[in-house]
Coordinates of C-alpha atoms in Angstrom, one line a residue:
X4 CA -0.1 -0.5 0.1
X5 CA 1.4 3.2 -0.7
X6 CA -0.9 6.6 -0.1
X7 CA -3.7 5.1 2.2
X8 CA -5.9 8.2 2.9
X9 CA -9.2 8.5 2.1
X10 CA -8.7 10.6 -0.9
X11 CA -6.4 8.6 -2.3
X12 CA -8.1 5.2 -1.8
X13 CA -11.3 6.8 -3.4
X14 CA -9.3 7.9 -6.7
X15 CA -8.1 4.8 -6.9
X16 CA -11.3 2.1 -6.7
X17 CA -12.8 4.8 -9.3
X18 CA -10.0 4.5 -11.5
X19 CA -10.5 0.8 -11.2
X20 CA -14.5 1.0 -12.3
X21 CA -13.6 3.2 -15.1
X22 CA -10.8 0.9 -16.2
X23 CA -12.8 -2.3 -16.3
X24 CA -16.0 -0.3 -17.0
X25 CA -15.8 -1.7 -21.0
X26 CA -15.0 -5.0 -20.0
X27 CA -17.7 -5.0 -17.6
X28 CA -20.7 -3.8 -19.9
X29 CA -19.3 -6.2 -22.7
X30 CA -20.2 -9.3 -20.5
X31 CA -23.4 -7.5 -19.3
X32 CA -24.8 -6.8 -22.8
X33 CA -24.1 -10.6 -24.0
X34 CA -25.9 -12.0 -20.7
X35 CA -29.1 -9.8 -21.8
X36 CA -28.7 -10.9 -25.7
X37 CA -26.8 -7.6 -26.7
X38 CA -24.3 -9.7 -29.1
X39 CA -21.9 -8.7 -31.9
X40 CA -23.9 -8.9 -35.0
X41 CA -22.8 -12.1 -37.5
X42 CA -20.7 -11.3 -40.5
X43 CA -23.1 -10.2 -43.4
X44 CA -22.1 -9.0 -47.1
X45 CA -21.3 -5.4 -47.3
X46 CA -24.4 -3.5 -48.6
X47 CA -26.5 -5.6 -46.8
X48 CA -30.4 -4.6 -46.9
X49 CA -32.7 -4.6 -44.4
X50 CA -34.1 -8.3 -44.8
X51 CA -30.3 -9.4 -43.7
X52 CA -30.3 -7.2 -40.5
X53 CA -33.6 -8.8 -39.9
X54 CA -32.3 -11.9 -39.9
X55 CA -29.0 -10.9 -38.1
X56 CA -30.9 -9.8 -35.1
X57 CA -33.3 -13.5 -35.2
X58 CA -30.4 -15.2 -35.1
X59 CA -28.9 -14.2 -31.6
X60 CA -29.6 -17.5 -29.6
X61 CA -28.5 -16.5 -26.5
X62 CA -27.5 -19.4 -24.1
X63 CA -25.7 -17.5 -21.8
X64 CA -28.6 -17.5 -19.1
X65 CA -28.1 -21.0 -19.4
X66 CA -24.9 -21.1 -18.4
X67 CA -25.0 -18.9 -15.2
X68 CA -28.5 -20.3 -14.4
X69 CA -27.5 -24.0 -14.5
X70 CA -24.7 -24.0 -11.6
X71 CA -26.4 -21.1 -9.6
X72 CA -29.7 -23.2 -9.1
X73 CA -27.6 -25.8 -7.7
X74 CA -25.8 -23.2 -5.0
X75 CA -28.1 -22.9 -2.0
X76 CA -27.0 -22.4 1.4
X77 CA -29.6 -24.3 3.9
X78 CA -27.3 -23.6 7.2
X79 CA -24.3 -22.8 9.3
X80 CA -22.5 -25.2 11.2
X81 CA -20.6 -23.3 13.9
X82 CA -17.0 -24.2 14.6
X83 CA -16.8 -25.9 18.7
X84 CA -14.0 -25.4 20.9
X85 CA -15.1 -28.8 22.6
X86 CA -14.5 -31.5 20.8
X87 CA -17.0 -34.2 23.1
X88 CA -19.7 -31.4 21.6
X89 CA -19.8 -31.4 18.1
X90 CA -21.0 -27.9 16.3
X91 CA -24.4 -28.8 14.9
X92 CA -26.3 -26.7 12.5
X93 CA -29.0 -24.3 14.1
X94 CA -31.0 -21.9 12.8
X95 CA -31.3 -20.1 16.4
X96 CA -27.5 -19.4 16.2
X97 CA -26.5 -15.8 15.7
X98 CA -25.0 -16.1 12.3
X99 CA -28.1 -18.2 10.7
X100 CA -30.4 -15.2 12.7
X101 CA -28.4 -12.5 11.0
X102 CA -29.0 -14.5 7.6
X103 CA -32.6 -14.5 8.0
X104 CA -32.8 -11.4 9.0
X105 CA -31.2 -10.1 5.8
X106 CA -33.2 -12.0 3.8
X107 CA -30.5 -13.9 2.4
X108 CA -32.7 -17.1 1.3
X109 CA -33.8 -15.0 -1.6
X110 CA -31.0 -12.6 -2.0
X111 CA -28.3 -15.2 -2.3
X112 CA -28.9 -16.2 -5.8
X113 CA -28.2 -12.7 -6.8
X114 CA -24.8 -13.2 -5.4
X115 CA -24.0 -15.9 -7.2
X116 CA -25.0 -14.8 -10.5
X117 CA -23.3 -11.9 -10.2
X118 CA -19.9 -13.5 -9.5
X119 CA -20.5 -16.4 -12.3
X120 CA -21.6 -13.7 -14.8
X121 CA -18.8 -10.9 -14.2
X122 CA -16.4 -13.0 -12.2
X123 CA -17.0 -11.5 -8.9
X124 CA -20.0 -9.8 -6.8
X125 CA -19.8 -8.2 -3.4
X126 CA -21.5 -8.6 -0.2
X127 CA -21.6 -5.4 2.1
X128 CA -22.6 -6.1 5.9
X129 CA -23.5 -3.1 7.6
X130 CA -25.5 -2.2 11.2
X131 CA -29.3 -0.9 10.2
X132 CA -32.3 -0.1 12.9
X133 CA -33.4 -3.5 12.8
X134 CA -29.6 -5.4 13.1
X135 CA -26.4 -6.1 11.8
X136 CA -27.9 -7.0 8.2
X137 CA -25.8 -8.4 4.4
X138 CA -26.7 -6.9 1.3
X139 CA -25.3 -7.7 -2.6
X140 CA -23.3 -5.4 -4.4
X141 CA -23.0 -5.2 -8.3
X142 CA -19.4 -5.8 -10.1
X143 CA -20.3 -2.9 -12.0
X144 CA -20.8 -0.3 -9.2
X145 CA -18.1 -1.8 -6.6
X146 CA -14.4 -2.6 -6.4
X147 CA -11.8 -3.4 -3.4
X148 CA -8.7 -3.4 -3.0
X149 CA -5.8 -6.1 -1.8
X150 CA -2.5 -6.0 -0.6
X151 CA -2.5 -10.0 -2.4
X152 CA -5.4 -10.1 -4.7
X153 CA -4.7 -13.6 -5.0
X154 CA -4.7 -14.7 -1.9
X155 CA -6.4 -12.2 0.7
X156 CA -9.8 -12.7 1.5
X157 CA -9.8 -9.4 3.6
X158 CA -9.6 -6.0 1.3
X159 CA -8.1 -3.1 2.8
X160 CA -10.5 -0.4 1.0
X161 CA -13.7 -1.1 -0.8
X162 CA -16.2 1.4 -3.2
X163 CA -19.9 0.6 -4.1
X164 CA -21.6 3.1 -5.9
X165 CA -25.0 4.6 -5.0
X166 CA -25.9 6.9 -7.5
X167 CA -24.4 7.8 -10.6
X168 CA -23.5 11.4 -12.4
X169 CA -26.5 12.9 -13.4
X170 CA -25.7 16.5 -15.4
X171 CA -24.6 19.3 -12.8
X172 CA -25.7 16.7 -10.0
X173 CA -22.7 14.8 -9.0
X174 CA -22.6 10.9 -7.9
X175 CA -22.2 9.8 -4.9
X176 CA -20.6 6.1 -3.3
X177 CA -19.5 5.0 -0.1
X178 CA -16.1 4.3 0.8
X179 CA -15.1 1.7 3.2
X180 CA -11.6 0.8 5.1
X181 CA -10.7 -1.2 7.8
X182 CA -12.4 0.9 10.4
X183 CA -14.5 4.2 9.0
X184 CA -17.1 4.6 6.4
X185 CA -16.8 8.0 3.9
X186 CA -19.2 9.8 2.2
X187 CA -17.6 10.7 -1.5
X188 CA -18.7 12.7 -4.9
X189 CA -17.2 13.0 -7.9
X190 CA -18.3 14.4 -11.4
X191 CA -17.6 11.5 -13.6
X192 CA -15.8 8.1 -13.4
X193 CA -12.6 9.8 -15.3
X194 CA -12.4 13.1 -13.4
X195 CA -10.6 12.0 -10.5
X196 CA -9.7 15.8 -9.5
X197 CA -13.1 16.4 -8.7
X198 CA -13.5 13.5 -5.7
X199 CA -14.2 14.9 -2.7
X200 CA -14.6 12.5 0.6
X201 CA -16.1 13.7 4.3
X202 CA -15.3 12.8 7.3
X203 CA -15.5 9.4 8.3
X204 CA -17.3 7.2 10.8
X205 CA -17.3 4.1 12.4
X206 CA -18.6 1.3 10.7
X207 CA -18.2 -1.5 13.9
X208 CA -15.9 -3.8 12.5
X209 CA -12.0 -3.8 12.7
X210 CA -11.9 -5.3 8.8
X211 CA -13.6 -3.6 5.6
X212 CA -17.4 -5.0 5.3
X213 CA -17.3 -5.9 2.3
X214 CA -16.5 -9.5 1.1
X215 CA -15.6 -10.3 -2.3
X216 CA -17.5 -13.3 -3.6
X217 CA -15.1 -14.7 -6.9
X218 CA -16.0 -17.9 -9.4
X219 CA -12.5 -18.2 -9.9
X220 CA -9.7 -16.3 -8.6
X221 CA -6.2 -16.6 -10.8
X222 CA -2.9 -16.0 -8.9
X223 CA -2.8 -13.2 -10.8
X224 CA -5.5 -11.7 -8.6
X225 CA -7.9 -11.7 -12.1
X226 CA -11.4 -12.8 -11.5
X227 CA -12.7 -14.9 -14.3
X228 CA -16.5 -15.7 -14.5
X229 CA -18.1 -18.4 -16.9
X230 CA -19.3 -15.8 -19.2
X231 CA -16.5 -13.8 -20.8
X232 CA -14.5 -17.0 -22.2
X233 CA -17.1 -18.2 -24.1
X234 CA -18.1 -15.2 -25.7
X235 CA -16.3 -16.4 -28.9
X236 CA -18.2 -19.5 -29.1
X237 CA -21.3 -17.4 -28.6
X238 CA -20.2 -15.3 -32.1
X239 CA -19.7 -19.0 -33.7
X240 CA -22.8 -20.3 -32.2
X241 CA -24.8 -16.8 -34.0
X242 CA -22.7 -17.2 -37.1
X243 CA -23.8 -20.4 -37.9
X244 CA -27.6 -19.6 -37.0
X245 CA -27.4 -16.6 -39.2
X246 CA -26.5 -18.6 -42.3
X247 CA -28.6 -21.2 -41.9
X248 CA -31.8 -18.5 -41.4
X249 CA -29.9 -17.0 -44.9
X250 CA -30.2 -20.1 -47.1
X251 CA -33.6 -21.1 -45.2
X252 CA -34.5 -18.0 -46.5
X253 CA -33.0 -18.1 -50.4
X254 CA -32.4 -21.2 -51.1
X255 CA -34.7 -24.0 -49.0
X256 CA -37.5 -23.5 -51.2
X257 CA -37.5 -24.6 -55.2
X258 CA -37.6 -21.5 -57.2
X259 CA -40.3 -21.2 -60.6
X260 CA -38.3 -19.2 -63.4
X261 CA -39.6 -18.2 -66.6
X262 CA -38.0 -17.3 -70.1
X263 CA -39.0 -15.3 -73.0
X264 CA -42.2 -13.9 -71.3
X265 CA -41.9 -10.0 -70.9
X266 CA -43.8 -8.9 -67.2
X267 CA -46.9 -7.3 -67.2
X268 CA -46.8 -3.6 -66.3
X269 CA -48.8 -1.1 -63.9
X270 CA -51.4 0.7 -65.3
X271 CA -52.5 4.2 -64.7
X272 CA -56.3 5.0 -65.5
X273 CA -56.2 8.4 -67.2
X274 CA -59.5 10.3 -68.3
X275 CA -60.6 12.5 -71.8
X276 CA -58.3 15.4 -70.0
X277 CA -55.7 13.0 -70.1
X278 CA -55.4 13.1 -66.2
X279 CA -54.6 10.3 -63.6
X280 CA -57.9 9.8 -62.2
X281 CA -58.7 6.8 -59.5
X282 CA -62.3 6.5 -60.4
X283 CA -62.8 4.2 -62.9
X284 CA -66.0 5.5 -64.3
X285 CA -64.4 8.8 -65.7
X286 CA -61.5 6.7 -67.4
X287 CA -61.5 6.9 -71.0
X288 CA -58.3 5.1 -71.2
X289 CA -55.0 3.8 -69.4
X290 CA -51.2 4.1 -69.9
X291 CA -48.4 2.6 -68.6
X292 CA -47.1 3.8 -64.9
X293 CA -43.8 5.4 -65.5
X294 CA -41.1 4.7 -62.8
X295 CA -38.8 7.8 -61.4
X296 CA -36.0 7.0 -64.5
X297 CA -38.9 7.4 -66.6
X298 CA -39.5 3.8 -67.4
X299 CA -42.2 1.4 -67.3
X300 CA -42.7 0.0 -63.7
X301 CA -43.1 -4.3 -64.0
X302 CA -46.7 -5.2 -62.3
X303 CA -46.0 -7.8 -59.3
X304 CA -46.5 -11.3 -59.9
X305 CA -48.6 -12.7 -57.1
X306 CA -48.0 -16.9 -57.7
X307 CA -49.2 -19.2 -55.1
X308 CA -50.1 -23.0 -54.9
X309 CA -53.2 -22.1 -56.0
X310 CA -52.4 -20.3 -59.4
X311 CA -50.6 -21.5 -62.6
X312 CA -48.7 -19.5 -65.0
X313 CA -49.6 -19.5 -68.7
X314 CA -47.9 -17.6 -71.9
X315 CA -49.4 -16.8 -75.4
X316 CA -46.3 -16.7 -76.6
X317 CA -44.7 -20.3 -77.8
X318 CA -41.3 -19.4 -77.1
X319 CA -41.9 -19.0 -73.3
X320 CA -40.6 -21.5 -71.2
X321 CA -40.8 -22.5 -67.6
X322 CA -38.8 -24.3 -65.4
X323 CA -37.7 -24.2 -61.9
X324 CA -34.1 -24.4 -59.6
X325 CA -34.0 -27.0 -57.0
X326 CA -33.9 -26.1 -53.3
X327 CA -30.8 -25.9 -51.7
X328 CA -29.9 -28.3 -48.8
X329 CA -29.7 -26.9 -45.1
X330 CA -29.2 -30.4 -43.3
X331 CA -25.3 -29.5 -43.2
X332 CA -26.1 -26.1 -41.7
X333 CA -28.4 -27.5 -38.8
X334 CA -25.4 -30.6 -38.1
X335 CA -23.3 -27.9 -38.0
X336 CA -25.2 -26.0 -35.5
X337 CA -25.4 -29.3 -33.3
X338 CA -21.9 -29.8 -33.3
X339 CA -21.4 -26.0 -32.0
X340 CA -23.9 -26.5 -29.0
X341 CA -21.6 -30.2 -28.2
X342 CA -18.3 -28.1 -28.2
X343 CA -19.7 -25.7 -25.9
X344 CA -21.2 -28.3 -23.5
X345 CA -17.8 -29.7 -23.0
X346 CA -16.1 -26.7 -22.8
X347 CA -18.2 -25.2 -20.3
X348 CA -19.0 -28.2 -18.7
X349 CA -22.7 -28.2 -19.2
X350 CA -24.5 -31.8 -19.6
X351 CA -25.7 -32.2 -23.1
X352 CA -28.8 -33.0 -22.7
X353 CA -29.3 -29.6 -20.9
X354 CA -28.6 -27.9 -24.1
X355 CA -30.1 -30.3 -26.5
X356 CA -33.1 -31.5 -25.0
X357 CA -31.9 -35.4 -25.8
X358 CA -32.9 -37.6 -23.1
X359 CA -35.0 -40.0 -24.3
X360 CA -34.0 -43.4 -23.6
X361 CA -30.6 -42.7 -21.0
X362 CA -30.0 -45.1 -18.0
X363 CA -29.6 -43.6 -14.9
X364 CA -25.8 -44.5 -14.6
X365 CA -25.6 -42.4 -18.3
X366 CA -27.3 -39.4 -16.8
X367 CA -24.6 -40.2 -13.9
X368 CA -22.2 -40.0 -16.0
X369 CA -23.1 -37.0 -18.2
X370 CA -23.9 -34.7 -14.6
X371 CA -20.3 -35.6 -13.0
X372 CA -18.3 -32.3 -15.0
X373 CA -21.4 -30.2 -13.7
X374 CA -20.8 -31.5 -10.3
X375 CA -17.2 -30.9 -10.2
X376 CA -17.8 -27.1 -11.0
X377 CA -20.6 -26.7 -8.9
X378 CA -18.4 -28.5 -5.8
X379 CA -15.6 -25.8 -6.5
X380 CA -17.8 -23.0 -6.4
X381 CA -19.2 -24.4 -3.2
X382 CA -16.0 -24.1 -2.1
X383 CA -15.0 -20.4 -3.0
X384 CA -18.5 -18.8 -2.1
X385 CA -18.4 -20.9 1.1
X386 CA -15.4 -19.4 2.2
X387 CA -16.9 -16.0 1.5
X388 CA -20.1 -16.5 3.7
X389 CA -17.8 -17.7 6.7
X390 CA -16.3 -14.2 6.3
X391 CA -19.6 -12.6 6.1
X392 CA -20.8 -14.2 9.5
X393 CA -17.5 -13.3 11.1
X394 CA -18.1 -9.4 10.6
X395 CA -21.6 -9.8 11.4
X396 CA -20.7 -11.5 15.0
X397 CA -18.3 -8.5 15.6
X398 CA -20.9 -5.9 14.8
X399 CA -23.0 -7.8 17.1
X400 CA -20.3 -7.9 19.5
X401 CA -19.9 -12.1 19.8
X402 CA -16.6 -12.2 20.7
X403 CA -17.0 -16.5 20.5
X404 CA -18.4 -15.6 16.5
X405 CA -16.0 -13.2 15.4
X406 CA -12.8 -15.8 16.4
X407 CA -15.3 -18.4 14.4
X408 CA -13.1 -19.9 11.6
X409 CA -14.4 -23.6 12.2
X410 CA -17.9 -22.5 11.2
X411 CA -18.8 -24.1 7.8
X412 CA -22.1 -23.5 5.7
X413 CA -24.4 -26.3 4.4
X414 CA -25.2 -26.2 1.2
X415 CA -28.4 -28.3 0.0
X416 CA -28.2 -31.4 -2.1
X417 CA -29.9 -30.1 -5.6
X418 CA -29.0 -33.8 -6.8
X419 CA -32.3 -35.3 -8.2
X420 CA -32.9 -38.3 -6.4
X421 CA -36.2 -40.5 -5.2
X422 CA -36.8 -40.3 -1.4
X423 CA -37.0 -44.5 -2.1
X424 CA -33.4 -44.4 -3.3
X425 CA -32.0 -42.2 -0.5
X426 CA -34.1 -44.1 2.3
X427 CA -32.7 -47.4 1.3
X428 CA -29.0 -45.5 0.6
X429 CA -29.3 -44.0 4.3
X430 CA -30.6 -47.4 5.8
X431 CA -27.4 -49.0 4.6
X432 CA -25.1 -46.6 5.5
X433 CA -26.8 -47.2 9.1
X434 CA -26.8 -50.5 9.4
X435 CA -23.9 -51.8 7.4
X436 CA -21.3 -49.3 8.6
X437 CA -22.8 -48.5 11.9
X438 CA -23.5 -44.6 11.0
X439 CA -25.2 -43.1 14.0
X440 CA -29.3 -42.4 12.1
X441 CA -29.2 -39.0 13.6
X442 CA -26.2 -38.0 11.6
X443 CA -28.0 -39.1 8.4
X444 CA -31.0 -37.0 9.2
X445 CA -29.2 -33.8 7.2
X446 CA -28.5 -36.2 4.1
X447 CA -32.4 -36.6 3.2
X448 CA -34.0 -35.4 0.1
X449 CA -35.3 -31.5 0.5
X450 CA -35.3 -31.9 4.2
X451 CA -34.7 -28.0 5.5
X452 CA -32.8 -26.8 9.0
X453 CA -35.9 -26.4 10.2
X454 CA -37.5 -29.5 9.8
X455 CA -34.1 -30.8 10.9
X456 CA -34.5 -28.9 14.0
X457 CA -38.0 -29.9 14.7
X458 CA -36.9 -33.8 14.3
X459 CA -34.2 -33.4 16.9
X460 CA -36.7 -31.7 19.3
X461 CA -39.4 -34.7 18.9
X462 CA -36.4 -37.0 18.9
X463 CA -35.2 -35.5 22.4
X464 CA -38.8 -35.6 23.8
X465 CA -39.2 -39.3 22.6
X466 CA -36.1 -39.7 24.9
X467 CA -37.4 -38.4 27.6
X468 CA -40.4 -40.1 27.5
X469 CA -38.8 -43.2 27.5
X470 CA -36.3 -42.6 30.1
X471 CA -39.4 -41.5 32.3
X472 CA -40.9 -44.8 31.7
X473 CA -37.3 -46.9 32.5
X474 CA -37.5 -45.1 35.8
X475 CA -40.4 -45.8 36.3
X476 CA -40.1 -49.5 36.2
X477 CA -37.3 -49.3 37.6
X478 CA -39.0 -47.6 41.1
X479 CA -41.9 -50.1 41.3
X480 CA -41.6 -53.0 43.4
X481 CA -41.2 -56.6 41.6
X482 CA -44.1 -58.7 42.6
X483 CA -43.8 -61.9 44.7
X484 CA -44.1 -65.2 43.8
X485 CA -47.4 -65.8 45.9
X486 CA -48.9 -62.4 44.5
X487 CA -48.4 -64.1 40.9
X488 CA -50.3 -67.3 42.4
X489 CA -53.0 -65.2 43.3
X490 CA -53.3 -63.2 40.6
X491 CA -53.1 -66.4 38.8
X492 CA -56.4 -68.0 40.7

């Protein structure tokens, strides 16, 4: 770090946003279907441009949504300092209360989609009227500084824009360092001389409260999402679809022709004074309609399946040109989709829709690459959520949670399995391997944190009733042999 004054930090962070603006905007355009036009001949007419517009096949949302829909935090397991009392996930823990207060059940998906799309997103943890909350921040408006961008989890400064400049009204931003929050104003991202920073106020933590969620970080500290590497393949697919539409429009139909026959001309009705009239009653003659160049204008020939062509001249000849094949272009589209699936680790049946007659083993093999990618994202995003929980605990004066570096988030098992298959597998684990049954409850498909805790409470109540019954049985004197003979009589 060189100059760490608030004004210098604000200028450096705004310069980063200005530097990355074009790249982020390009990624954003591709996510929302605003792609580069495919190649078309020079002086292309409006019909070509319309086909180019319709050729855009936006696969980017599927590229982001497929892994994002499998990322869902379902609980938090605090770290334990006592090995005899293993930590268990609980919705009553301070960390999970902060999660629910922030409504992250619904908002976490936007954080993942932003990180997958742009390469990174951010989460800001701050004090509010209802307590400490966290919220997601977009990569288009937020930047952070790290001493070691490749290995550090804690930024030493971060800035997020809350309002862009409009005319003479300057833009506004919030700057965070390890102790304070500052209000920043600026006229534009490129005008660093206009940056003004107000006096700071304590934000309640000893670290910068902004946490980065990166889909992938290389050793240079660069964040790479799933969209940017696939832009060349997306352009290739759009070009192939464009060529298919051109062939489908111009060469896929049989073309009929006639030689030796002059086309009919457009005629105008003329009255007795030589004026053009639209009233057939006043018309006494007709003459060819002339175009801008002074030549007669040919009349359009309305020919379809219900009409036929005829000519009085015996030298007129009729014929047809065969339709051009489009099957190779369709196969080329399928090949491009298979390349896309292989490079992006997306199962082919997610894109092609061909899922008939596939066994369970074949589906599992097709999903393996995607499962590995999702596991990588869970590892990266899980560490980021753990930092969020530690900062929230510090702001809530929870000393144990602040130093909890052993806590882990619980990811919901989104794998599609039937309940019968899961019950059979879990039963075998309990019987054959001796795993405690209660330890397998979290692996039941679809079980939520609340249901898990309800099961634990009911199990404890059942244990209490059983223990009470045992105690009463032991406290009751056993009957003598004489009593038994009397009862029998």
